[in-house]
Coordinates of C-alpha atoms in Angstrom, one line a residue:
M30 CA -10.8 2.4 -8.4
A31 CA -10.6 6.7 -8.1
D32 CA -8.9 6.4 -4.4
L33 CA -6.5 4.1 -6.2
Q34 CA -5.4 6.5 -8.9
Q35 CA -5.7 9.3 -6.9
A36 CA -3.1 8.7 -5.0
I37 CA -0.6 7.1 -7.5
L38 CA -1.0 11.0 -9.3
N39 CA -0.5 12.3 -5.8
Q40 CA 2.9 10.5 -5.0
I41 CA 4.2 11.2 -9.2
K42 CA 3.4 14.7 -8.1
N43 CA 5.3 14.8 -4.5
L44 CA 8.1 12.9 -6.2
E45 CA 8.5 15.9 -8.7
T46 CA 8.1 18.8 -6.1
Q47 CA 10.9 16.9 -3.8
T48 CA 13.4 16.0 -6.7
G49 CA 12.5 18.8 -9.3
K50 CA 12.5 15.8 -12.1
S51 CA 9.8 15.3 -14.0
F52 CA 8.6 11.6 -13.9
D53 CA 9.3 11.0 -17.3
E54 CA 13.2 12.3 -16.5
W55 CA 13.3 9.6 -13.6
K56 CA 11.5 6.3 -15.5
Q57 CA 14.6 7.2 -18.0
I58 CA 17.1 7.3 -15.3
A59 CA 15.7 3.4 -14.0
S60 CA 15.5 2.8 -17.9
K61 CA 18.7 3.6 -18.9
S62 CA 20.8 2.1 -15.8
G63 CA 21.9 -0.9 -17.5
F64 CA 19.9 -2.6 -15.5
T65 CA 17.0 -5.2 -16.1
K66 CA 15.9 -6.7 -13.0
H67 CA 12.8 -4.7 -11.2
G68 CA 15.0 -5.4 -7.3
E69 CA 18.0 -4.2 -9.0
M70 CA 16.6 -0.8 -10.4
V71 CA 15.0 -0.3 -7.3
S72 CA 18.2 -0.3 -5.3
F73 CA 19.8 1.7 -8.3
L74 CA 17.5 4.4 -7.2
K75 CA 17.7 3.9 -3.7
T76 CA 21.4 3.8 -3.2
S77 CA 22.5 6.5 -6.3
H78 CA 19.5 8.8 -6.3
G79 CA 18.5 8.8 -2.4
L80 CA 14.6 7.7 -3.3
G81 CA 12.5 5.9 -1.1
H82 CA 11.3 2.2 -1.6
G83 CA 8.0 3.7 -2.0
Y84 CA 9.3 6.2 -5.2
A85 CA 12.0 3.8 -6.4
N86 CA 9.3 1.0 -6.7
L87 CA 6.8 3.4 -8.4
I88 CA 9.3 4.3 -11.1
V89 CA 10.4 1.0 -12.2
H90 CA 7.2 -0.3 -12.1
H91 CA 6.1 2.7 -14.6
A92 CA 9.8 2.3 -16.4
N93 CA 9.2 -1.5 -17.5
Q94 CA 5.1 -0.7 -18.6
S95 CA 3.0 2.7 -19.3
S96 CA 1.5 4.7 -17.0
A97 CA -1.4 4.1 -17.9
S98 CA -1.7 0.1 -17.5
A99 CA 0.3 0.1 -14.4
A100 CA -2.4 2.3 -12.6
T101 CA -4.9 -0.5 -14.7
E102 CA -3.2 -3.0 -13.7
E103 CA -3.7 -2.1 -9.8
T104 CA -7.0 -0.4 -10.2
D105 CA -8.4 -3.9 -11.7
L106 CA -7.3 -6.1 -9.0
V107 CA -9.0 -4.6 -6.1
A108 CA -11.8 -4.2 -8.3
E109 CA -12.1 -8.1 -8.3
Q110 CA -11.3 -8.5 -4.7
Y111 CA -14.4 -6.5 -3.8
K112 CA -16.8 -8.5 -6.0
G113 CA -19.7 -10.0 -4.6
K114 CA -17.8 -7.8 -1.7
E115 CA -19.1 -5.0 -2.9
N116 CA -20.7 -3.4 0.4
L117 CA -17.3 -3.4 1.7
K118 CA -15.5 -1.4 -0.4
P119 CA -16.6 2.1 1.0
W120 CA -14.5 0.5 4.7
Y121 CA -11.7 -0.2 2.6
D122 CA -11.8 3.7 1.0
R123 CA -12.3 4.6 4.3
L124 CA -9.9 2.8 5.9
M125 CA -6.9 4.0 2.5
K126 CA -8.0 8.1 2.5
E127 CA -6.6 7.6 5.9
I128 CA -3.4 5.4 5.5
L129 CA -2.7 7.5 2.8
A130 CA -2.7 10.5 4.5
M131 CA 0.1 9.5 7.4
G132 CA 2.7 9.8 4.3
N133 CA 3.5 10.0 0.7
D134 CA 6.2 7.6 0.4
I135 CA 3.6 4.4 0.8
E136 CA 3.9 2.3 -1.4
L137 CA 0.9 0.4 -2.7
A138 CA 1.1 -3.4 -3.8
P139 CA -2.4 -4.6 -4.9
K140 CA -2.7 -8.9 -4.4
K141 CA -4.9 -11.2 -5.9
T142 CA -7.1 -11.0 -2.2
Y143 CA -5.3 -8.5 -0.8
M144 CA -3.8 -4.7 -0.7
S145 CA -0.3 -4.8 0.9
L146 CA 1.1 -1.1 2.1
R147 CA 4.9 -1.0 2.3
R148 CA 6.9 1.8 3.2
K149 CA 10.6 -0.2 3.5
K150 CA 9.0 -3.3 4.4
Q151 CA 5.2 -4.4 4.8
F152 CA 3.2 -2.7 7.4
A153 CA -0.3 -3.2 6.9
I154 CA -2.9 -5.2 4.3
I155 CA -6.6 -5.2 3.6
Q156 CA -7.9 -7.9 3.0
P157 CA -12.1 -8.3 2.1
S158 CA -11.8 -12.2 3.7
T159 CA -16.1 -12.6 3.3
K160 CA -18.6 -10.9 2.4
D161 CA -19.4 -9.7 5.7
R162 CA -15.9 -9.0 6.8
L163 CA -13.0 -6.7 6.4
D164 CA -9.1 -8.2 7.6
V165 CA -6.7 -5.6 8.5
G166 CA -2.9 -7.6 9.0
L167 CA -0.7 -5.1 10.9
N168 CA 2.8 -6.0 10.7
I169 CA 3.7 -3.9 14.7
K170 CA 6.4 -4.7 16.8
D171 CA 6.0 -4.5 21.4
F172 CA 1.9 -4.1 20.6
E173 CA -0.2 -6.6 23.1
P174 CA -2.9 -8.1 21.0
T175 CA -6.1 -6.9 23.5
G176 CA -9.8 -6.0 22.5
N177 CA -10.4 -6.6 18.7
F178 CA -6.4 -6.8 18.0
I179 CA -5.1 -10.7 17.7
A180 CA -2.2 -12.4 17.0
A181 CA -2.0 -12.9 13.5
G182 CA -1.2 -16.9 13.7
S183 CA -0.6 -18.7 10.4
W184 CA -3.3 -16.1 8.6
N185 CA -0.3 -14.2 7.7
G186 CA 3.3 -14.9 7.3
M187 CA 4.3 -11.2 7.3
C188 CA 2.4 -9.9 9.9
T189 CA 2.0 -9.9 13.6
H190 CA -1.7 -8.9 14.6
R191 CA -5.1 -8.9 13.0
I192 CA -7.9 -7.1 13.1
K193 CA -11.3 -8.6 12.0
I194 CA -13.8 -5.8 11.4
E195 CA -17.1 -7.1 11.2
D196 CA -18.9 -3.4 11.9
E197 CA -18.0 0.0 10.5
K198 CA -17.6 1.4 13.4
M199 CA -14.5 -0.8 14.6
M200 CA -13.0 1.2 12.0
D201 CA -12.1 3.4 15.1
A202 CA -9.1 6.1 16.1
E203 CA -7.4 3.2 18.0
L204 CA -7.6 1.5 14.7
I205 CA -5.9 4.0 12.5
A206 CA -3.1 5.1 15.3
A207 CA -2.4 1.1 15.7
I208 CA -1.6 1.0 11.4
K209 CA -0.1 4.8 12.2
Q210 CA 2.2 2.8 15.0
A211 CA 2.9 -0.1 12.2
Y212 CA 3.2 2.5 9.6
D213 CA 6.3 4.1 11.8
Q214 CA 8.1 1.2 12.2
A215 CA 8.2 0.4 8.9
G216 CA 10.3 3.7 7.6

């Protein structure tokens, strides 16, 4: 929970540093854009202000609700994912730390059963599938599935590859490199 909240705070700080505008100023710009739909507001911030998708999406989510409630909603979804699977949460936290270090433009989009990670498009998901297995899905081109990497098939239509992590040792440099490749391709 704290890692997700810290990631959001870091993203806000980076936005302010890179643009010279406070987060509140950005929320006002989004609110006064004249658009009401989430996608329209995101598109407005991207095209009219040159923001990346992750920043624009973060601003719009917070412009349409309080910052505290947005962070709480995301945190609650992650907490729910790991109920009864608490032993997998340290693996998730370790992966998230590695992934968030890849860039400050990553949009965290928690769903009911998994965490979606996006740049311009989704590049990875992390899902506690069973009490003993964490699945990582990747959207990655020109990557032959070998070893622990398998074709995602019908598991998740947004992913091309799946890694079934059943042992902490499987979270190795090869996995992080594959996630980085997916991250790079999504930008």
